[in-house]
Every structure is written in C-alpha cells, then in structure tokens.
C-alpha cells in the first residue's frame, strides 16, 4: 500500500477512540450529555469524507457537526502524540473486557459494572463461565431468567463476530460521492458503480467502480489522490484498490470503452447470477467473461460497450441490477417475461410518518409540506400510540386533538390529501393500544410491534395474526422487527401471517428505512405471491425523512414487484376502497 500524506490516525481510528471514550465514560457514570457527545462525534468522524486528523491539525475539525473544541483537542492529541490522556486514564481504571461486556444485548454499562465490582467478571468468557455456574442469578436484581437470557445473548454476540459489512445507505453515501468526484475528473469518460451497491443489496462489503478514460494511467493516478482517499494501491495496470477516510474499501477498474458493458456486467454480479449466466451461455455455445462473449462456433469474441448487448447476445432481455441474484431472472429474461419493476416516481402517497406529537422532529404542517415537496399526493400522519415506551406516545385525548388539526390543515391544502392515522402498538396479547371507537375515527391504521420482541414463535405469530384480524387494522408496519446488522427479526411463522393477511385483506408494509427494509425482499416476494398488496412507507421522523424511499423501492425491485403490486401507486380513494375496511 502506498500511503498518501503523512501517517496520522485514520478516521476509523479516531472514531474508535472517541467511541471507546464514550463507552468508558458511561461505565464511569458520566452524564448522558457527555456520553452522547462522544458517540455523536465518533459517528461524524466515521462518516466524514475528509481526513479528520488533517482538519484538526488545521483547527478546522470544529466545522464538522458534533465536534466542539473539547473533541477537537482530543483528536489533536491523538494525531500529534498517538494517545488521548483521558482514554489512557480510563483504560487503566476498567479492564478492556468490561467494555465488550456492556455490548451484550440486555446487559448495559450499569449492570456490567456491578458484575465486575461484585463478582470480578472482566470479560465475555468470565461472564459466560459465571452464568453457567449459576453465580449471576444469586446477585440481587438478576434472577434465573435474566441469567439464562444473558447466556443466550453472550453466545449470539460471540457467534456474530465483529461486523465487517456496512448498511447500503452508508456504502452509497461514500460510493456516490466518490463516483461524482471520479466523473468530474477531466480524463474520465464514463464511470458507474458496480457490485452489491449497484444491486442495492442490504449490506455491502466493499464498493466496486468501473470507468473508462482517455488516459487510463492518468485516471488511476488521479483517483488515488482524491481527497476522500486515505490509502491506495495498484494491483494491476488498470485497477486501483483504495481505502477511503470513511473506512470503505473500493475496487476501481479502468477499461476500454468497447468492453465497458462486459466488465460492468461481470463486476455487478452477483456471483450466483454470473455463474448461472455462464451455464446458460455454454448451452448456446457461448462463453461469457469480463473480456467479452466468445462464440464457440465462429471463434469471435464480441466486445460489448453496454450490458444490454451482453444479454442480447444470449437471447435475453436486459436484466435490472436489483434482480441479478439467480432467483429466476435469467429464465424470465430468455422468455421475455421479466417484470416491469416499480420505480420511486410510481409512488403517489406515503402512509406512515411521525411528528413532534410522538418521536418525530417536525410538526404536522412541516411534514405535509415535505411530502408535497417530495411529490406525493397524500400523506398519513401516524404517530405512535401510548404504550410505545420512551414516553413518546399519543394519549387518546391528544389523538382527538390531532384528528381535528389534521382535518383543518387538510381542508386548507389544495390538491393534497392529509390523512389522520396512527401507528398503534400491538400489545403482547395481540390487542391494540387504542379503544376501537377511537381507531374508527382514523383514516388509516398501521399496527406494529414495538415492545416485547422476545416472544416464542407461536406466541408472536398469534399476537400478529390477532392484530391482522382486527377489522380496523389496515396495515402491519415493519413486520419482522429486524434492524439490519443490529437486531435479528422476531421469531415468526411467516406462512401463518401471510395467510391471515391474504384472508383479511390487510396490507403489509415495506418500511423503507435503510436499517429496516422490512418486509425483506424475500418476504415481500412471498407476500406478493400470496396476493397481498404491499405499501412502501418511509416512516419519516423528520422533513428529510422521505429521502429513504429509494431503499424501500429497492427492496420491492429486488423482490421483482411491479407498480400494480404496490398499493400506494394508486390514488388515496382507490386504495381506501380496495382495503377490507371501507369507512373512508
Ligand atoms: P460485496 O460482498 O458486498 O462486496 O458483494 P459484491 O457482489 O460486490 O462482491 P465483490 O465485491 O466480491 O465482487 C464484485 C462482483 O464481481 C461480484 O458481484 C461478481 C464478480 N465476481 C467477483 N469474484 C467472482 C468470482 O469468483 N466469480 C464470478 N463469477 N464473479 C465474481
Ligand atoms: Ca463489492
Ligand atoms: Ca470488490
Ligand atoms: Zn414503527
């Protein structure tokens, strides 16, 4: 690897140090403000596209959101001396394994510290041994159930290992910025993202970019010295492998224009798609590679400047990147039966958002304006119900006032329909968090599980099926409850849930939040196959929250869905008439 610039800490190293400081301050009992300040600072540094060490040296790191003089001083110390005095002190006070213990779901810093002080537990291994020996359940406030849960959590945490992949939204933020820089270089002719990011996969290991240039060597050199690049190496004449300050690895391939289609197709993958494609080709007497399509009979290698030509040579229609997972798309491309995939512009409304009445940051008016700006014809305000936790729910009285406010505002908005709804919590027994007569006053009811995630499959299935069967529930929000790279889905009998939804005409949501994307693409595919209409919702908590629609659309596209299968491609009247409840 050739380092560019002097050896100073990478953004990831700085972010790790700030995060560790936050963790240690938390164990140490610091105020929540201080802890949050370090964690926010860590996130800012991790996502920064320039070298934060360089910024701190210039005294300019405070221009970054969440970095004040205190954090800048710490970053500067790390940059110039290699360590942060406060971190050195706290590391001496608490053993390294204790921080890891606080990360075990359900433990947290206070309880971890007690286990350290009262039982001397200072590592995951010590925690596991003590739990197995039943020593933890003897502690006041822990008990046998807590001990068993802890044991399971330790095992799951240890098995998952450190996360190496990143979520799509983070990968795209880095990839699209880099792509724009590369396209702006004078030597660049064309440049496109490839790999899992282009396929809009849930997570991404590294970014792949394919480019053509008037002068390939000049492009390679220019790419390696972009301000986003922390280090770069050149594994081959026309390839650059680089690492960004934000910690992503990126493979850049520079190719001849007449092979751009071949290489883009090859590097977009997926591996499974490419393997199946090659098998199809062989049966037609062709060999597909990143260099071209060889016709065995004539010995001619066809070079393709576009991907469409590659597929056409094999008798196939063009296949959208999101479909390239060998899930039947090659057969469909041959038979000319590929679905006409939904796009973001097909969506006419959004049916799940939050305001300051629950945990959102904008008012009803602001959210309505933002939806209009985003090009929607209708928006349902669906704040959380009371038992949501965090004290952020809407009481029945407050909901009645909200209904009036929304009705007034709706009357004042020409050509836009503002709907009043709720994201009502599904209680552990499947009952809902508002009385029926209140729900009946709403235009739209989303029911979601937000509490008691850890139920056995039968109980969770019964809980959700009961909510689905409720006559006033229009839609189930984020069905599986998973958070990508953070939290597994609840245990659930999907078939039973889909049966109930199909039987009752209840819609299912594809939540577009990139951390959720829930329904997942496979669940969305199964739901649509069962004839259940789906809704793509942004679950916006702020005015900028409609930007995530692309991730919901991507999940729908990866599920092979058409506009007809997504209910909010229709106008509100149409949609309302189509659902099982017909009170609107
Ligand atoms: P990831 O893990 O998120 O980076 O996923 P991809 O799909 O971006 O995978 P990556 O970066 O390893 O490779 C990019 C593409 O290059 C991959 O989707 C297909 C192609 N490719 C890479 N290695 C192979 C291989 O051994 N065989 C085939 N057929 N294709 C490959
Ligand atoms: Ca990749
Ligand atoms: Ca790669
Ligand atoms: Zn929710």
Short mmCIF file of N, CA, C and O in Angstrom, two decimals, residues 402-480:
data_model
loop_
_atom_site.label_atom_id
_atom_site.label_comp_id
_atom_site.label_asym_id
_atom_site.label_seq_id
_atom_site.Cartn_x
_atom_site.Cartn_y
_atom_site.Cartn_z
N UNK A 402 -55.38 15.87 17.64
CA UNK A 402 -54.61 15.73 16.41
C UNK A 402 -55.54 15.51 15.21
O UNK A 402 -55.31 16.04 14.13
N UNK A 403 -56.58 14.72 15.42
CA UNK A 403 -57.55 14.47 14.34
C UNK A 403 -58.10 15.81 13.84
O UNK A 403 -58.13 16.08 12.64
N UNK A 404 -58.48 16.68 14.78
CA UNK A 404 -59.03 17.98 14.38
C UNK A 404 -58.01 18.82 13.63
O UNK A 404 -58.33 19.45 12.62
N UNK A 405 -56.79 18.84 14.15
CA UNK A 405 -55.75 19.65 13.49
C UNK A 405 -55.49 19.17 12.08
O UNK A 405 -55.34 19.96 11.15
N UNK A 406 -55.42 17.85 11.92
CA UNK A 406 -55.16 17.31 10.58
C UNK A 406 -56.33 17.63 9.65
O UNK A 406 -56.13 18.04 8.51
N UNK A 407 -57.54 17.50 10.14
CA UNK A 407 -58.72 17.80 9.29
C UNK A 407 -58.69 19.27 8.83
O UNK A 407 -58.94 19.57 7.68
N UNK A 408 -58.39 20.19 9.77
CA UNK A 408 -58.31 21.61 9.43
C UNK A 408 -57.25 21.86 8.37
O UNK A 408 -57.48 22.55 7.38
N UNK A 409 -56.07 21.29 8.62
CA UNK A 409 -54.96 21.51 7.72
C UNK A 409 -55.28 20.93 6.34
O UNK A 409 -55.00 21.55 5.31
N UNK A 410 -55.88 19.74 6.35
CA UNK A 410 -56.23 19.09 5.08
C UNK A 410 -57.15 19.99 4.25
O UNK A 410 -56.99 20.13 3.04
N UNK A 411 -58.11 20.61 4.94
CA UNK A 411 -59.06 21.47 4.24
C UNK A 411 -58.36 22.66 3.59
O UNK A 411 -58.82 23.19 2.58
N UNK A 412 -57.21 23.05 4.16
CA UNK A 412 -56.52 24.23 3.64
C UNK A 412 -55.53 23.88 2.53
O UNK A 412 -54.94 24.76 1.93
N UNK A 413 -55.31 22.59 2.29
CA UNK A 413 -54.32 22.19 1.29
C UNK A 413 -54.99 21.79 -0.02
O UNK A 413 -55.67 20.78 -0.08
N UNK A 414 -54.79 22.60 -1.06
CA UNK A 414 -55.35 22.31 -2.39
C UNK A 414 -54.61 21.14 -3.02
O UNK A 414 -53.39 21.11 -3.02
N UNK A 415 -55.33 20.20 -3.55
CA UNK A 415 -54.70 19.15 -4.35
C UNK A 415 -53.82 18.20 -3.57
O UNK A 415 -53.00 17.50 -4.15
N UNK A 416 -53.95 18.21 -2.26
CA UNK A 416 -53.16 17.29 -1.44
C UNK A 416 -54.06 16.75 -0.33
O UNK A 416 -54.86 17.51 0.23
N UNK A 417 -53.97 15.48 -0.06
CA UNK A 417 -54.81 14.88 0.98
C UNK A 417 -53.97 14.52 2.19
O UNK A 417 -53.04 13.72 2.08
N UNK A 418 -54.28 15.15 3.30
CA UNK A 418 -53.60 14.82 4.55
C UNK A 418 -54.55 13.92 5.35
O UNK A 418 -55.70 14.26 5.57
N UNK A 419 -54.05 12.77 5.73
CA UNK A 419 -54.87 11.78 6.41
C UNK A 419 -54.45 11.68 7.86
O UNK A 419 -53.29 11.90 8.19
N UNK A 420 -55.38 11.32 8.70
CA UNK A 420 -55.02 11.14 10.11
C UNK A 420 -55.08 9.66 10.42
O UNK A 420 -56.03 8.95 10.10
N UNK A 421 -53.98 9.18 11.02
CA UNK A 421 -53.89 7.77 11.33
C UNK A 421 -53.12 7.55 12.61
O UNK A 421 -52.94 8.49 13.41
N UNK A 422 -52.68 6.34 12.80
CA UNK A 422 -51.86 6.03 13.96
C UNK A 422 -50.98 4.84 13.64
O UNK A 422 -51.36 3.99 12.83
N UNK A 423 -49.80 4.83 14.24
CA UNK A 423 -49.03 3.59 14.27
C UNK A 423 -49.28 3.02 15.65
O UNK A 423 -48.64 3.38 16.63
N UNK A 424 -50.27 2.16 15.72
CA UNK A 424 -50.73 1.69 17.02
C UNK A 424 -49.93 0.45 17.41
O UNK A 424 -49.67 -0.44 16.59
N UNK A 425 -49.48 0.45 18.65
CA UNK A 425 -48.67 -0.67 19.14
C UNK A 425 -49.54 -1.91 19.31
O UNK A 425 -50.67 -1.83 19.79
N UNK A 426 -49.01 -3.05 18.87
CA UNK A 426 -49.69 -4.32 19.10
C UNK A 426 -49.24 -4.84 20.46
O UNK A 426 -48.06 -5.12 20.67
N UNK A 427 -50.17 -4.94 21.39
CA UNK A 427 -49.82 -5.38 22.75
C UNK A 427 -49.43 -6.87 22.71
O UNK A 427 -49.72 -7.57 21.74
N UNK A 428 -48.75 -7.33 23.75
CA UNK A 428 -48.26 -8.72 23.72
C UNK A 428 -49.36 -9.75 23.43
O UNK A 428 -49.10 -10.78 22.81
N UNK A 429 -50.60 -9.48 23.82
CA UNK A 429 -51.66 -10.47 23.55
C UNK A 429 -52.33 -10.25 22.19
O UNK A 429 -53.31 -10.92 21.87
N UNK A 430 -51.83 -9.30 21.43
CA UNK A 430 -52.40 -9.06 20.10
C UNK A 430 -53.49 -8.00 20.10
O UNK A 430 -54.00 -7.64 19.04
N UNK A 431 -53.86 -7.53 21.27
CA UNK A 431 -54.81 -6.43 21.36
C UNK A 431 -54.13 -5.13 20.93
O UNK A 431 -52.91 -5.07 20.81
N UNK A 432 -54.95 -4.09 20.70
CA UNK A 432 -54.39 -2.83 20.26
C UNK A 432 -54.42 -1.81 21.38
O UNK A 432 -55.17 -1.94 22.35
N UNK A 433 -53.64 -0.77 21.19
CA UNK A 433 -53.35 0.18 22.24
C UNK A 433 -54.36 1.33 22.32
O UNK A 433 -54.21 2.21 23.16
N UNK A 434 -55.35 1.36 21.43
CA UNK A 434 -56.44 2.35 21.50
C UNK A 434 -57.77 1.59 21.47
O UNK A 434 -57.86 0.54 20.82
N UNK A 435 -58.79 2.14 22.11
CA UNK A 435 -60.12 1.53 22.00
C UNK A 435 -60.63 1.60 20.56
O UNK A 435 -60.27 2.51 19.82
N UNK A 436 -61.48 0.64 20.19
CA UNK A 436 -61.98 0.57 18.81
C UNK A 436 -62.66 1.85 18.36
O UNK A 436 -62.52 2.27 17.21
N UNK A 437 -63.42 2.50 19.28
CA UNK A 437 -64.17 3.68 18.82
C UNK A 437 -63.22 4.81 18.44
O UNK A 437 -63.56 5.64 17.59
N UNK A 438 -62.02 4.82 19.03
CA UNK A 438 -61.04 5.84 18.65
C UNK A 438 -60.43 5.47 17.30
O UNK A 438 -60.32 6.30 16.40
N UNK A 439 -60.07 4.19 17.15
CA UNK A 439 -59.48 3.73 15.88
C UNK A 439 -60.45 4.00 14.72
O UNK A 439 -60.02 4.34 13.61
N UNK A 440 -61.75 3.86 15.00
CA UNK A 440 -62.75 4.03 13.93
C UNK A 440 -62.80 5.46 13.41
O UNK A 440 -63.28 5.71 12.31
N UNK A 441 -62.28 6.41 14.20
CA UNK A 441 -62.28 7.82 13.75
C UNK A 441 -61.12 8.11 12.80
O UNK A 441 -61.06 9.20 12.22
N UNK A 442 -60.20 7.17 12.67
CA UNK A 442 -58.99 7.42 11.87
C UNK A 442 -59.19 6.99 10.42
O UNK A 442 -59.96 6.09 10.12
N UNK A 443 -58.42 7.63 9.53
CA UNK A 443 -58.47 7.26 8.11
C UNK A 443 -57.66 6.00 7.84
O UNK A 443 -57.90 5.29 6.88
N UNK A 444 -56.66 5.79 8.68
CA UNK A 444 -55.65 4.78 8.32
C UNK A 444 -54.98 4.28 9.58
O UNK A 444 -54.52 5.09 10.39
N UNK A 445 -54.93 2.97 9.77
CA UNK A 445 -54.32 2.41 10.98
C UNK A 445 -53.21 1.43 10.60
O UNK A 445 -53.44 0.41 9.93
N UNK A 446 -51.98 1.78 11.01
CA UNK A 446 -50.84 0.86 10.89
C UNK A 446 -50.66 0.23 12.26
O UNK A 446 -50.61 0.94 13.27
N UNK A 447 -50.58 -1.08 12.33
CA UNK A 447 -50.31 -1.74 13.61
C UNK A 447 -48.91 -2.33 13.56
O UNK A 447 -48.55 -3.00 12.59
N UNK A 448 -48.11 -2.03 14.59
CA UNK A 448 -46.72 -2.51 14.62
C UNK A 448 -46.37 -3.03 16.01
O UNK A 448 -46.91 -2.55 17.01
N UNK A 449 -45.44 -3.96 16.04
CA UNK A 449 -44.90 -4.47 17.30
C UNK A 449 -43.70 -3.60 17.69
O UNK A 449 -42.75 -3.50 16.92
N UNK A 450 -43.79 -2.96 18.85
CA UNK A 450 -42.67 -2.12 19.31
C UNK A 450 -42.17 -2.51 20.69
O UNK A 450 -41.21 -1.95 21.18
N UNK A 451 -42.85 -3.44 21.32
CA UNK A 451 -42.47 -3.84 22.68
C UNK A 451 -42.50 -5.36 22.74
O UNK A 451 -43.09 -6.01 21.88
N UNK A 452 -41.88 -5.92 23.79
CA UNK A 452 -41.86 -7.39 23.98
C UNK A 452 -41.52 -8.13 22.69
O UNK A 452 -42.32 -8.87 22.15
N UNK A 453 -40.29 -7.90 22.18
CA UNK A 453 -39.86 -8.57 20.95
C UNK A 453 -39.60 -10.04 21.15
O UNK A 453 -39.72 -10.83 20.25
N UNK A 454 -39.14 -10.36 22.34
CA UNK A 454 -38.61 -11.71 22.52
C UNK A 454 -39.67 -12.68 22.97
O UNK A 454 -39.69 -13.10 24.13
N UNK A 455 -40.60 -12.97 22.07
CA UNK A 455 -41.60 -13.96 22.39
C UNK A 455 -41.31 -15.19 21.55
O UNK A 455 -40.70 -15.09 20.50
N UNK A 456 -41.77 -16.35 22.03
CA UNK A 456 -41.62 -17.57 21.24
C UNK A 456 -42.44 -17.42 19.97
O UNK A 456 -43.41 -16.66 19.93
N UNK A 457 -42.06 -18.17 18.95
CA UNK A 457 -42.68 -18.04 17.63
C UNK A 457 -44.20 -18.16 17.67
O UNK A 457 -44.90 -17.35 17.06
N UNK A 458 -44.71 -19.16 18.38
CA UNK A 458 -46.18 -19.37 18.38
C UNK A 458 -46.88 -18.14 18.96
O UNK A 458 -47.89 -17.68 18.42
N UNK A 459 -46.34 -17.65 20.08
CA UNK A 459 -46.99 -16.52 20.75
C UNK A 459 -46.91 -15.27 19.87
O UNK A 459 -47.88 -14.52 19.73
N UNK A 460 -45.75 -15.03 19.25
CA UNK A 460 -45.59 -13.85 18.41
C UNK A 460 -46.49 -13.95 17.18
O UNK A 460 -47.11 -12.97 16.76
N UNK A 461 -46.57 -15.14 16.61
CA UNK A 461 -47.43 -15.33 15.45
C UNK A 461 -48.89 -15.07 15.82
O UNK A 461 -49.61 -14.34 15.11
N UNK A 462 -49.32 -15.63 16.95
CA UNK A 462 -50.71 -15.43 17.38
C UNK A 462 -50.98 -13.95 17.63
O UNK A 462 -52.04 -13.42 17.29
N UNK A 463 -50.01 -13.28 18.22
CA UNK A 463 -50.13 -11.84 18.52
C UNK A 463 -50.35 -11.05 17.23
O UNK A 463 -51.28 -10.23 17.14
N UNK A 464 -49.53 -11.30 16.23
CA UNK A 464 -49.63 -10.52 14.99
C UNK A 464 -50.87 -10.93 14.18
O UNK A 464 -51.54 -10.07 13.61
N UNK A 465 -51.19 -12.22 14.18
CA UNK A 465 -52.38 -12.65 13.45
C UNK A 465 -53.63 -12.00 14.05
O UNK A 465 -54.53 -11.56 13.34
N UNK A 466 -53.64 -11.89 15.39
CA UNK A 466 -54.81 -11.25 16.01
C UNK A 466 -54.91 -9.79 15.57
O UNK A 466 -56.01 -9.28 15.29
N UNK A 467 -53.78 -9.11 15.49
CA UNK A 467 -53.81 -7.71 15.02
C UNK A 467 -54.29 -7.64 13.57
O UNK A 467 -55.08 -6.77 13.21
N UNK A 468 -53.81 -8.57 12.76
CA UNK A 468 -54.22 -8.60 11.35
C UNK A 468 -55.73 -8.79 11.25
O UNK A 468 -56.40 -8.18 10.40
N UNK A 469 -56.26 -9.64 12.13
CA UNK A 469 -57.69 -9.95 12.06
C UNK A 469 -58.58 -8.82 12.59
O UNK A 469 -59.79 -8.82 12.38
N UNK A 470 -57.97 -7.86 13.28
CA UNK A 470 -58.76 -6.74 13.79
C UNK A 470 -59.36 -5.98 12.61
O UNK A 470 -58.62 -5.57 11.70
N UNK A 471 -60.66 -5.77 12.60
CA UNK A 471 -61.28 -5.15 11.41
C UNK A 471 -60.81 -3.73 11.12
O UNK A 471 -60.95 -3.26 9.99
N UNK A 472 -60.25 -3.03 12.11
CA UNK A 472 -59.85 -1.65 11.87
C UNK A 472 -58.37 -1.50 11.55
O UNK A 472 -57.89 -0.38 11.36
N UNK A 473 -57.65 -2.61 11.50
CA UNK A 473 -56.23 -2.53 11.14
C UNK A 473 -56.11 -2.61 9.63
O UNK A 473 -56.55 -3.57 9.01
N UNK A 474 -55.49 -1.57 9.02
CA UNK A 474 -55.34 -1.54 7.57
C UNK A 474 -54.04 -2.20 7.12
O UNK A 474 -53.96 -2.75 6.03
N UNK A 475 -53.01 -2.09 7.97
CA UNK A 475 -51.66 -2.43 7.50
C UNK A 475 -50.80 -2.83 8.70
O UNK A 475 -50.97 -2.27 9.79
N UNK A 476 -49.90 -3.77 8.50
CA UNK A 476 -48.93 -4.11 9.54
C UNK A 476 -47.61 -3.42 9.19
O UNK A 476 -47.11 -3.57 8.07
N UNK A 477 -47.06 -2.68 10.14
CA UNK A 477 -45.79 -1.98 9.92
C UNK A 477 -44.61 -2.89 10.22
O UNK A 477 -44.70 -3.79 11.05
N UNK A 478 -43.51 -2.67 9.50
CA UNK A 478 -42.24 -3.41 9.69
C UNK A 478 -42.42 -4.76 10.39
O UNK A 478 -42.01 -4.96 11.53
N UNK A 479 -42.96 -5.70 9.63
CA UNK A 479 -43.44 -6.98 10.16
C UNK A 479 -42.42 -7.74 11.00
O UNK A 479 -42.78 -8.28 12.04
N UNK A 480 -41.17 -7.81 10.58
CA UNK A 480 -40.24 -8.72 11.27
C UNK A 480 -39.51 -8.06 12.43
O UNK A 480 -38.92 -8.73 13.26
#
